[in-house]
Amino acid sequence: MKAFILKRVLALLPILFIVSIVVFLVIHLTPGDPATVMLGDTATEEQVKALREQLGLNNPIHEQYVHWISGVFQGDFGYSYFMKQPVMDTIISHLGPTVSLAILAEIMAILIGIPLGIIAATRRGSATDQSLMGVALLGISVPSFLLGLFLVLVFAVQLRWLPVGGYEPLSEGLLLHLKYLIMPAIALGSMQIALTARMTRSSLLEVLNTNFIKAARSKGVKERHVIYRHALRNAFLPILTVLGQTFGVLITGAAVVETIFNIPGIGQLIINSVGRRDYSVIQGVVLFVTFTYVFINLVIDLLYGVIDPRVRLDQK
């Protein structure tokens, strides 16, 4: 187990290194002067030159990268000119809304997607199965921003049950917190619910056709026990993989939904930073999000051995 964890952690380093180079080059080779964008059209030439010198933009690009990446290894992601604070503090201040939104959407995927997949699998070929898979296909096909706008139109504008947008932290109360997050969570999690349902159905059908399930049924084991104690546990590894990947997507792909509902999360932060050409924040957020995504996949790999002891992690 220790050897496997060490191997996966070491595998993170080249991934993060390559991502850091690509992001740094893409940002710095984009046409336009970031100092001029930051100061605005009313800035004088002397002010622009002073800011370029302050940000180190006059140095060769390889020196800029070495200076930035050496700071990252020391825990310093740089300083945001607009936010007037270190990049890591900026990321942490915007991380809470994104994590809350992602967790709520993931809970929906688990509580709705898995039961729907089980129902569809146990009623294979029936009208119920076809209806549920049709709804799942619709959930995959409808973009999150379109569903979000539809939810706002119905539940916020017409019915006035929920706020149009904004965010209230958990410290203000659970109900108020959920009131602001329920619509964006549905918009963001609809595709994850559909993917989870389809994977649950597919994986469960594969297990239900195996010999040990047929043997359990022939011995008179109750169908409920066959499904939940035997079949679902053996079918859960692919489902766990999808849940892990979708959670990473929820963390990294919430930018559009956060913009629609005006949620001050990581997605809105990076969009605003791109518009402001805030290099340090863009680089720091992308690197942080990449690390989070890979770390989630590492946790999923470790959970394989917990759910199914037949998985020998040391031999991977």
PDB file of N, CA and C in Angstrom, residues 136-231:
ATOM      1  N   ALA A 136     -32.065  10.011 -18.709  1.00  0.00           N
ATOM      2  CA  ALA A 136     -30.619  10.116 -18.525  1.00  0.00           C
ATOM      3  C   ALA A 136     -29.943  10.677 -19.768  1.00  0.00           C
ATOM      4  N   LEU A 137     -30.387  10.240 -20.929  1.00  0.00           N
ATOM      5  CA  LEU A 137     -29.837  10.771 -22.185  1.00  0.00           C
ATOM      6  C   LEU A 137     -30.131  12.257 -22.314  1.00  0.00           C
ATOM      7  N   LEU A 138     -31.313  12.662 -21.884  1.00  0.00           N
ATOM      8  CA  LEU A 138     -31.663  14.081 -21.906  1.00  0.00           C
ATOM      9  C   LEU A 138     -30.781  14.872 -20.944  1.00  0.00           C
ATOM     10  N   GLY A 139     -30.497  14.284 -19.785  1.00  0.00           N
ATOM     11  CA  GLY A 139     -29.636  14.951 -18.813  1.00  0.00           C
ATOM     12  C   GLY A 139     -28.223  15.148 -19.316  1.00  0.00           C
ATOM     13  N   ILE A 140     -27.734  14.199 -20.097  1.00  0.00           N
ATOM     14  CA  ILE A 140     -26.395  14.323 -20.679  1.00  0.00           C
ATOM     15  C   ILE A 140     -26.386  15.359 -21.794  1.00  0.00           C
ATOM     16  N   SER A 141     -27.482  15.462 -22.519  1.00  0.00           N
ATOM     17  CA  SER A 141     -27.531  16.296 -23.721  1.00  0.00           C
ATOM     18  C   SER A 141     -27.753  17.779 -23.422  1.00  0.00           C
ATOM     19  N   VAL A 142     -28.495  18.094 -22.352  1.00  0.00           N
ATOM     20  CA  VAL A 142     -28.824  19.490 -22.070  1.00  0.00           C
ATOM     21  C   VAL A 142     -27.633  20.174 -21.390  1.00  0.00           C
ATOM     22  N   PRO A 143     -27.107  21.251 -21.951  1.00  0.00           N
ATOM     23  CA  PRO A 143     -25.978  21.963 -21.332  1.00  0.00           C
ATOM     24  C   PRO A 143     -26.367  22.551 -19.978  1.00  0.00           C
ATOM     25  N   SER A 144     -25.397  22.630 -19.082  1.00  0.00           N
ATOM     26  CA  SER A 144     -25.670  23.121 -17.728  1.00  0.00           C
ATOM     27  C   SER A 144     -26.129  24.570 -17.736  1.00  0.00           C
ATOM     28  N   PHE A 145     -25.566  25.396 -18.629  1.00  0.00           N
ATOM     29  CA  PHE A 145     -25.964  26.802 -18.630  1.00  0.00           C
ATOM     30  C   PHE A 145     -27.415  26.961 -19.096  1.00  0.00           C
ATOM     31  N   LEU A 146     -27.849  26.119 -20.046  1.00  0.00           N
ATOM     32  CA  LEU A 146     -29.228  26.203 -20.534  1.00  0.00           C
ATOM     33  C   LEU A 146     -30.209  25.756 -19.460  1.00  0.00           C
ATOM     34  N   LEU A 147     -29.874  24.664 -18.782  1.00  0.00           N
ATOM     35  CA  LEU A 147     -30.726  24.198 -17.690  1.00  0.00           C
ATOM     36  C   LEU A 147     -30.761  25.225 -16.561  1.00  0.00           C
ATOM     37  N   GLY A 148     -29.616  25.847 -16.288  1.00  0.00           N
ATOM     38  CA  GLY A 148     -29.567  26.869 -15.246  1.00  0.00           C
ATOM     39  C   GLY A 148     -30.468  28.048 -15.549  1.00  0.00           C
ATOM     40  N   LEU A 149     -30.435  28.519 -16.793  1.00  0.00           N
ATOM     41  CA  LEU A 149     -31.301  29.632 -17.192  1.00  0.00           C
ATOM     42  C   LEU A 149     -32.771  29.249 -17.110  1.00  0.00           C
ATOM     43  N   PHE A 150     -33.101  28.018 -17.477  1.00  0.00           N
ATOM     44  CA  PHE A 150     -34.485  27.542 -17.387  1.00  0.00           C
ATOM     45  C   PHE A 150     -34.941  27.499 -15.931  1.00  0.00           C
ATOM     46  N   LEU A 151     -34.079  27.022 -15.035  1.00  0.00           N
ATOM     47  CA  LEU A 151     -34.429  26.963 -13.616  1.00  0.00           C
ATOM     48  C   LEU A 151     -34.651  28.367 -13.049  1.00  0.00           C
ATOM     49  N   VAL A 152     -33.811  29.301 -13.447  1.00  0.00           N
ATOM     50  CA  VAL A 152     -33.976  30.680 -12.991  1.00  0.00           C
ATOM     51  C   VAL A 152     -35.309  31.246 -13.465  1.00  0.00           C
ATOM     52  N   LEU A 153     -35.641  30.991 -14.723  1.00  0.00           N
ATOM     53  CA  LEU A 153     -36.890  31.510 -15.290  1.00  0.00           C
ATOM     54  C   LEU A 153     -38.108  30.968 -14.553  1.00  0.00           C
ATOM     55  N   VAL A 154     -38.087  29.670 -14.230  1.00  0.00           N
ATOM     56  CA  VAL A 154     -39.258  29.036 -13.623  1.00  0.00           C
ATOM     57  C   VAL A 154     -39.324  29.306 -12.113  1.00  0.00           C
ATOM     58  N   PHE A 155     -38.255  28.955 -11.391  1.00  0.00           N
ATOM     59  CA  PHE A 155     -38.323  28.942  -9.927  1.00  0.00           C
ATOM     60  C   PHE A 155     -37.963  30.285  -9.293  1.00  0.00           C
ATOM     61  N   ALA A 156     -37.225  31.129 -10.008  1.00  0.00           N
ATOM     62  CA  ALA A 156     -36.844  32.417  -9.435  1.00  0.00           C
ATOM     63  C   ALA A 156     -37.689  33.571  -9.974  1.00  0.00           C
ATOM     64  N   VAL A 157     -37.925  33.586 -11.283  1.00  0.00           N
ATOM     65  CA  VAL A 157     -38.636  34.711 -11.896  1.00  0.00           C
ATOM     66  C   VAL A 157     -40.148  34.528 -11.803  1.00  0.00           C
ATOM     67  N   GLN A 158     -40.640  33.347 -12.206  1.00  0.00           N
ATOM     68  CA  GLN A 158     -42.091  33.141 -12.238  1.00  0.00           C
ATOM     69  C   GLN A 158     -42.660  32.740 -10.882  1.00  0.00           C
ATOM     70  N   LEU A 159     -42.118  31.679 -10.293  1.00  0.00           N
ATOM     71  CA  LEU A 159     -42.654  31.199  -9.018  1.00  0.00           C
ATOM     72  C   LEU A 159     -42.104  31.968  -7.811  1.00  0.00           C
ATOM     73  N   ARG A 160     -40.909  32.535  -7.946  1.00  0.00           N
ATOM     74  CA  ARG A 160     -40.264  33.304  -6.876  1.00  0.00           C
ATOM     75  C   ARG A 160     -40.053  32.484  -5.610  1.00  0.00           C
ATOM     76  N   TRP A 161     -39.728  31.229  -5.803  1.00  0.00           N
ATOM     77  CA  TRP A 161     -39.438  30.363  -4.665  1.00  0.00           C
ATOM     78  C   TRP A 161     -37.985  30.484  -4.219  1.00  0.00           C
ATOM     79  N   LEU A 162     -37.105  30.757  -5.168  1.00  0.00           N
ATOM     80  CA  LEU A 162     -35.674  30.766  -4.897  1.00  0.00           C
ATOM     81  C   LEU A 162     -35.057  32.060  -5.397  1.00  0.00           C
ATOM     82  N   PRO A 163     -33.921  32.464  -4.828  1.00  0.00           N
ATOM     83  CA  PRO A 163     -33.250  33.679  -5.303  1.00  0.00           C
ATOM     84  C   PRO A 163     -32.666  33.476  -6.699  1.00  0.00           C
ATOM     85  N   VAL A 164     -32.608  34.573  -7.457  1.00  0.00           N
ATOM     86  CA  VAL A 164     -32.082  34.504  -8.825  1.00  0.00           C
ATOM     87  C   VAL A 164     -30.612  34.103  -8.827  1.00  0.00           C
ATOM     88  N   GLY A 165     -29.871  34.628  -7.905  1.00  0.00           N
ATOM     89  CA  GLY A 165     -28.443  34.323  -7.846  1.00  0.00           C
ATOM     90  C   GLY A 165     -27.867  34.785  -6.523  1.00  0.00           C
ATOM     91  N   GLY A 166     -26.543  34.704  -6.429  1.00  0.00           N
ATOM     92  CA  GLY A 166     -25.868  35.091  -5.205  1.00  0.00           C
ATOM     93  C   GLY A 166     -25.421  33.884  -4.401  1.00  0.00           C
ATOM     94  N   TYR A 167     -24.882  34.152  -3.234  1.00  0.00           N
ATOM     95  CA  TYR A 167     -24.355  33.067  -2.398  1.00  0.00           C
ATOM     96  C   TYR A 167     -24.383  33.511  -0.941  1.00  0.00           C
ATOM     97  N   GLU A 168     -24.763  32.593  -0.081  1.00  0.00           N
ATOM     98  CA  GLU A 168     -24.708  32.803   1.361  1.00  0.00           C
ATOM     99  C   GLU A 168     -23.907  31.659   1.975  1.00  0.00           C
ATOM    100  N   PRO A 169     -22.898  31.956   2.789  1.00  0.00           N
ATOM    101  CA  PRO A 169     -22.072  30.887   3.364  1.00  0.00           C
ATOM    102  C   PRO A 169     -22.847  30.036   4.353  1.00  0.00           C
ATOM    103  N   LEU A 170     -22.287  28.886   4.664  1.00  0.00           N
ATOM    104  CA  LEU A 170     -22.927  27.952   5.583  1.00  0.00           C
ATOM    105  C   LEU A 170     -23.087  28.549   6.977  1.00  0.00           C
ATOM    106  N   SER A 171     -22.221  29.494   7.322  1.00  0.00           N
ATOM    107  CA  SER A 171     -22.287  30.123   8.643  1.00  0.00           C
ATOM    108  C   SER A 171     -23.577  30.924   8.847  1.00  0.00           C
ATOM    109  N   GLU A 172     -24.249  31.285   7.756  1.00  0.00           N
ATOM    110  CA  GLU A 172     -25.511  32.028   7.845  1.00  0.00           C
ATOM    111  C   GLU A 172     -26.716  31.112   8.038  1.00  0.00           C
ATOM    112  N   GLY A 173     -26.483  29.802   8.058  1.00  0.00           N
ATOM    113  CA  GLY A 173     -27.574  28.852   8.251  1.00  0.00           C
ATOM    114  C   GLY A 173     -27.652  27.861   7.104  1.00  0.00           C
ATOM    115  N   LEU A 174     -27.936  26.605   7.426  1.00  0.00           N
ATOM    116  CA  LEU A 174     -27.957  25.551   6.416  1.00  0.00           C
ATOM    117  C   LEU A 174     -29.057  25.778   5.384  1.00  0.00           C
ATOM    118  N   LEU A 175     -30.256  26.129   5.837  1.00  0.00           N
ATOM    119  CA  LEU A 175     -31.374  26.298   4.903  1.00  0.00           C
ATOM    120  C   LEU A 175     -31.129  27.445   3.932  1.00  0.00           C
ATOM    121  N   LEU A 176     -30.612  28.558   4.442  1.00  0.00           N
ATOM    122  CA  LEU A 176     -30.309  29.699   3.571  1.00  0.00           C
ATOM    123  C   LEU A 176     -29.182  29.350   2.613  1.00  0.00           C
ATOM    124  N   HIS A 177     -28.200  28.606   3.106  1.00  0.00           N
ATOM    125  CA  HIS A 177     -27.080  28.159   2.272  1.00  0.00           C
ATOM    126  C   HIS A 177     -27.580  27.292   1.112  1.00  0.00           C
ATOM    127  N   LEU A 178     -28.449  26.334   1.423  1.00  0.00           N
ATOM    128  CA  LEU A 178     -28.993  25.448   0.396  1.00  0.00           C
ATOM    129  C   LEU A 178     -29.945  26.185  -0.540  1.00  0.00           C
ATOM    130  N   LYS A 179     -30.634  27.188  -0.025  1.00  0.00           N
ATOM    131  CA  LYS A 179     -31.579  27.945  -0.847  1.00  0.00           C
ATOM    132  C   LYS A 179     -30.878  28.615  -2.021  1.00  0.00           C
ATOM    133  N   TYR A 180     -29.662  29.083  -1.793  1.00  0.00           N
ATOM    134  CA  TYR A 180     -28.903  29.736  -2.852  1.00  0.00           C
ATOM    135  C   TYR A 180     -28.171  28.736  -3.748  1.00  0.00           C
ATOM    136  N   LEU A 181     -27.978  27.512  -3.268  1.00  0.00           N
ATOM    137  CA  LEU A 181     -27.174  26.542  -4.022  1.00  0.00           C
ATOM    138  C   LEU A 181     -27.992  25.502  -4.765  1.00  0.00           C
ATOM    139  N   ILE A 182     -29.276  25.352  -4.436  1.00  0.00           N
ATOM    140  CA  ILE A 182     -30.041  24.230  -4.974  1.00  0.00           C
ATOM    141  C   ILE A 182     -30.166  24.308  -6.502  1.00  0.00           C
ATOM    142  N   MET A 183     -30.472  25.469  -7.041  1.00  0.00           N
ATOM    143  CA  MET A 183     -30.609  25.587  -8.499  1.00  0.00           C
ATOM    144  C   MET A 183     -29.282  25.396  -9.222  1.00  0.00           C
ATOM    145  N   PRO A 184     -28.198  26.076  -8.806  1.00  0.00           N
ATOM    146  CA  PRO A 184     -26.925  25.812  -9.486  1.00  0.00           C
ATOM    147  C   PRO A 184     -26.442  24.377  -9.321  1.00  0.00           C
ATOM    148  N   ALA A 185     -26.761  23.743  -8.184  1.00  0.00           N
ATOM    149  CA  ALA A 185     -26.360  22.351  -7.997  1.00  0.00           C
ATOM    150  C   ALA A 185     -27.100  21.428  -8.960  1.00  0.00           C
ATOM    151  N   ILE A 186     -28.382  21.697  -9.183  1.00  0.00           N
ATOM    152  CA  ILE A 186     -29.145  20.894 -10.145  1.00  0.00           C
ATOM    153  C   ILE A 186     -28.602  21.100 -11.553  1.00  0.00           C
ATOM    154  N   ALA A 187     -28.339  22.370 -11.908  1.00  0.00           N
ATOM    155  CA  ALA A 187     -27.815  22.667 -13.239  1.00  0.00           C
ATOM    156  C   ALA A 187     -26.453  22.021 -13.465  1.00  0.00           C
ATOM    157  N   LEU A 188     -25.617  22.051 -12.442  1.00  0.00           N
ATOM    158  CA  LEU A 188     -24.268  21.491 -12.574  1.00  0.00           C
ATOM    159  C   LEU A 188     -24.272  19.977 -12.474  1.00  0.00           C
ATOM    160  N   GLY A 189     -25.182  19.417 -11.659  1.00  0.00           N
ATOM    161  CA  GLY A 189     -25.143  17.987 -11.389  1.00  0.00           C
ATOM    162  C   GLY A 189     -26.031  17.132 -12.262  1.00  0.00           C
ATOM    163  N   SER A 190     -26.830  17.752 -13.134  1.00  0.00           N
ATOM    164  CA  SER A 190     -27.753  16.957 -13.956  1.00  0.00           C
ATOM    165  C   SER A 190     -27.007  15.967 -14.849  1.00  0.00           C
ATOM    166  N   MET A 191     -25.931  16.406 -15.452  1.00  0.00           N
ATOM    167  CA  MET A 191     -25.158  15.500 -16.305  1.00  0.00           C
ATOM    168  C   MET A 191     -24.505  14.392 -15.485  1.00  0.00           C
ATOM    169  N   GLN A 192     -24.022  14.738 -14.263  1.00  0.00           N
ATOM    170  CA  GLN A 192     -23.407  13.734 -13.402  1.00  0.00           C
ATOM    171  C   GLN A 192     -24.433  12.711 -12.923  1.00  0.00           C
ATOM    172  N   ILE A 193     -25.649  13.156 -12.644  1.00  0.00           N
ATOM    173  CA  ILE A 193     -26.718  12.233 -12.265  1.00  0.00           C
ATOM    174  C   ILE A 193     -26.984  11.248 -13.397  1.00  0.00           C
ATOM    175  N   ALA A 194     -27.058  11.764 -14.623  1.00  0.00           N
ATOM    176  CA  ALA A 194     -27.337  10.913 -15.777  1.00  0.00           C
ATOM    177  C   ALA A 194     -26.199   9.921 -16.014  1.00  0.00           C
ATOM    178  N   LEU A 195     -24.954  10.379 -15.929  1.00  0.00           N
ATOM    179  CA  LEU A 195     -23.816   9.488 -16.131  1.00  0.00           C
ATOM    180  C   LEU A 195     -23.763   8.400 -15.063  1.00  0.00           C
ATOM    181  N   THR A 196     -24.030   8.783 -13.821  1.00  0.00           N
ATOM    182  CA  THR A 196     -24.024   7.806 -12.724  1.00  0.00           C
ATOM    183  C   THR A 196     -25.114   6.765 -12.919  1.00  0.00           C
ATOM    184  N   ALA A 197     -26.303   7.189 -13.330  1.00  0.00           N
ATOM    185  CA  ALA A 197     -27.404   6.256 -13.558  1.00  0.00           C
ATOM    186  C   ALA A 197     -27.069   5.273 -14.680  1.00  0.00           C
ATOM    187  N   ARG A 198     -26.511   5.763 -15.766  1.00  0.00           N
ATOM    188  CA  ARG A 198     -26.186   4.889 -16.896  1.00  0.00           C
ATOM    189  C   ARG A 198     -25.074   3.910 -16.534  1.00  0.00           C
ATOM    190  N   MET A 199     -24.052   4.378 -15.808  1.00  0.00           N
ATOM    191  CA  MET A 199     -22.965   3.483 -15.405  1.00  0.00           C
ATOM    192  C   MET A 199     -23.456   2.458 -14.394  1.00  0.00           C
ATOM    193  N   THR A 200     -24.321   2.865 -13.462  1.00  0.00           N
ATOM    194  CA  THR A 200     -24.865   1.918 -12.485  1.00  0.00           C
ATOM    195  C   THR A 200     -25.654   0.817 -13.195  1.00  0.00           C
ATOM    196  N   ARG A 201     -26.484   1.183 -14.128  1.00  0.00           N
ATOM    197  CA  ARG A 201     -27.272   0.204 -14.880  1.00  0.00           C
ATOM    198  C   ARG A 201     -26.363  -0.753 -15.648  1.00  0.00           C
ATOM    199  N   SER A 202     -25.399  -0.196 -16.371  1.00  0.00           N
ATOM    200  CA  SER A 202     -24.522  -1.026 -17.192  1.00  0.00           C
ATOM    201  C   SER A 202     -23.687  -1.986 -16.348  1.00  0.00           C
ATOM    202  N   SER A 203     -23.102  -1.466 -15.268  1.00  0.00           N
ATOM    203  CA  SER A 203     -22.250  -2.295 -14.417  1.00  0.00           C
ATOM    204  C   SER A 203     -23.060  -3.352 -13.680  1.00  0.00           C
ATOM    205  N   LEU A 204     -24.251  -2.989 -13.231  1.00  0.00           N
ATOM    206  CA  LEU A 204     -25.088  -3.937 -12.487  1.00  0.00           C
ATOM    207  C   LEU A 204     -25.608  -5.043 -13.396  1.00  0.00           C
ATOM    208  N   LEU A 205     -25.982  -4.707 -14.624  1.00  0.00           N
ATOM    209  CA  LEU A 205     -26.439  -5.732 -15.571  1.00  0.00           C
ATOM    210  C   LEU A 205     -25.341  -6.745 -15.847  1.00  0.00           C
ATOM    211  N   GLU A 206     -24.120  -6.280 -15.929  1.00  0.00           N
ATOM    212  CA  GLU A 206     -22.995  -7.188 -16.199  1.00  0.00           C
ATOM    213  C   GLU A 206     -22.811  -8.176 -15.060  1.00  0.00           C
ATOM    214  N   VAL A 207     -22.976  -7.698 -13.823  1.00  0.00           N
ATOM    215  CA  VAL A 207     -22.802  -8.573 -12.659  1.00  0.00           C
ATOM    216  C   VAL A 207     -23.995  -9.510 -12.495  1.00  0.00           C
ATOM    217  N   LEU A 208     -25.184  -9.045 -12.800  1.00  0.00           N
ATOM    218  CA  LEU A 208     -26.386  -9.875 -12.623  1.00  0.00           C
ATOM    219  C   LEU A 208     -26.392 -11.102 -13.533  1.00  0.00           C
ATOM    220  N   ASN A 209     -25.586 -11.080 -14.576  1.00  0.00           N
ATOM    221  CA  ASN A 209     -25.516 -12.222 -15.488  1.00  0.00           C
ATOM    222  C   ASN A 209     -24.436 -13.227 -15.116  1.00  0.00           C
ATOM    223  N   THR A 210     -23.728 -12.987 -14.013  1.00  0.00           N
ATOM    224  CA  THR A 210     -22.652 -13.903 -13.610  1.00  0.00           C
ATOM    225  C   THR A 210     -23.218 -15.124 -12.894  1.00  0.00           C
ATOM    226  N   ASN A 211     -22.388 -16.154 -12.792  1.00  0.00           N
ATOM    227  CA  ASN A 211     -22.829 -17.431 -12.218  1.00  0.00           C
ATOM    228  C   ASN A 211     -23.124 -17.344 -10.727  1.00  0.00           C
ATOM    229  N   PHE A 212     -22.339 -16.543  -9.971  1.00  0.00           N
ATOM    230  CA  PHE A 212     -22.558 -16.535  -8.520  1.00  0.00           C
ATOM    231  C   PHE A 212     -23.891 -15.852  -8.174  1.00  0.00           C
ATOM    232  N   ILE A 213     -24.362 -14.944  -9.003  1.00  0.00           N
ATOM    233  CA  ILE A 213     -25.676 -14.336  -8.782  1.00  0.00           C
ATOM    234  C   ILE A 213     -26.771 -15.364  -9.075  1.00  0.00           C
ATOM    235  N   LYS A 214     -26.593 -16.128 -10.153  1.00  0.00           N
ATOM    236  CA  LYS A 214     -27.559 -17.182 -10.469  1.00  0.00           C
ATOM    237  C   LYS A 214     -27.598 -18.239  -9.365  1.00  0.00           C
ATOM    238  N   ALA A 215     -26.418 -18.537  -8.798  1.00  0.00           N
ATOM    239  CA  ALA A 215     -26.365 -19.520  -7.706  1.00  0.00           C
ATOM    240  C   ALA A 215     -27.082 -18.996  -6.466  1.00  0.00           C
ATOM    241  N   ALA A 216     -26.908 -17.706  -6.157  1.00  0.00           N
ATOM    242  CA  ALA A 216     -27.571 -17.121  -4.989  1.00  0.00           C
ATOM    243  C   ALA A 216     -29.083 -17.159  -5.156  1.00  0.00           C
ATOM    244  N   ARG A 217     -29.542 -16.871  -6.356  1.00  0.00           N
ATOM    245  CA  ARG A 217     -30.988 -16.912  -6.602  1.00  0.00           C
ATOM    246  C   ARG A 217     -31.523 -18.334  -6.512  1.00  0.00           C
ATOM    247  N   SER A 218     -30.744 -19.296  -6.994  1.00  0.00           N
ATOM    248  CA  SER A 218     -31.196 -20.698  -6.954  1.00  0.00           C
ATOM    249  C   SER A 218     -31.283 -21.225  -5.526  1.00  0.00           C
ATOM    250  N   LYS A 219     -30.517 -20.610  -4.612  1.00  0.00           N
ATOM    251  CA  LYS A 219     -30.558 -21.022  -3.213  1.00  0.00           C
ATOM    252  C   LYS A 219     -31.699 -20.358  -2.445  1.00  0.00           C
ATOM    253  N   GLY A 220     -32.447 -19.522  -3.125  1.00  0.00           N
ATOM    254  CA  GLY A 220     -33.595 -18.891  -2.497  1.00  0.00           C
ATOM    255  C   GLY A 220     -33.287 -17.594  -1.774  1.00  0.00           C
ATOM    256  N   VAL A 221     -32.126 -17.001  -2.046  1.00  0.00           N
ATOM    257  CA  VAL A 221     -31.796 -15.711  -1.418  1.00  0.00           C
ATOM    258  C   VAL A 221     -32.770 -14.649  -1.927  1.00  0.00           C
ATOM    259  N   LYS A 222     -33.224 -13.807  -1.017  1.00  0.00           N
ATOM    260  CA  LYS A 222     -34.167 -12.759  -1.406  1.00  0.00           C
ATOM    261  C   LYS A 222     -33.564 -11.855  -2.471  1.00  0.00           C
ATOM    262  N   GLU A 223     -34.422 -11.414  -3.396  1.00  0.00           N
ATOM    263  CA  GLU A 223     -33.949 -10.589  -4.513  1.00  0.00           C
ATOM    264  C   GLU A 223     -33.295  -9.294  -4.020  1.00  0.00           C
ATOM    265  N   ARG A 224     -33.825  -8.732  -2.947  1.00  0.00           N
ATOM    266  CA  ARG A 224     -33.242  -7.507  -2.414  1.00  0.00           C
ATOM    267  C   ARG A 224     -31.817  -7.743  -1.943  1.00  0.00           C
ATOM    268  N   HIS A 225     -31.585  -8.866  -1.276  1.00  0.00           N
ATOM    269  CA  HIS A 225     -30.237  -9.190  -0.816  1.00  0.00           C
ATOM    270  C   HIS A 225     -29.310  -9.490  -1.993  1.00  0.00           C
ATOM    271  N   VAL A 226     -29.852 -10.129  -3.010  1.00  0.00           N
ATOM    272  CA  VAL A 226     -29.038 -10.417  -4.206  1.00  0.00           C
ATOM    273  C   VAL A 226     -28.559  -9.123  -4.849  1.00  0.00           C
ATOM    274  N   ILE A 227     -29.457  -8.156  -4.940  1.00  0.00           N
ATOM    275  CA  ILE A 227     -29.125  -6.896  -5.608  1.00  0.00           C
ATOM    276  C   ILE A 227     -28.147  -6.078  -4.778  1.00  0.00           C
ATOM    277  N   TYR A 228     -28.464  -5.850  -3.505  1.00  0.00           N
ATOM    278  CA  TYR A 228     -27.716  -4.886  -2.703  1.00  0.00           C
ATOM    279  C   TYR A 228     -26.493  -5.484  -2.007  1.00  0.00           C
ATOM    280  N   ARG A 229     -26.575  -6.747  -1.577  1.00  0.00           N
ATOM    281  CA  ARG A 229     -25.449  -7.335  -0.857  1.00  0.00           C
ATOM    282  C   ARG A 229     -24.420  -7.982  -1.772  1.00  0.00           C
ATOM    283  N   HIS A 230     -24.874  -8.497  -2.885  1.00  0.00           N
ATOM    284  CA  HIS A 230     -23.965  -9.238  -3.771  1.00  0.00           C
ATOM    285  C   HIS A 230     -23.674  -8.470  -5.065  1.00  0.00           C
ATOM    286  N   ALA A 231     -24.704  -8.174  -5.816  1.00  0.00           N
ATOM    287  CA  ALA A 231     -24.491  -7.601  -7.148  1.00  0.00           C
ATOM    288  C   ALA A 231     -23.936  -6.178  -7.075  1.00  0.00           C
TER     289      ALA A 231
END
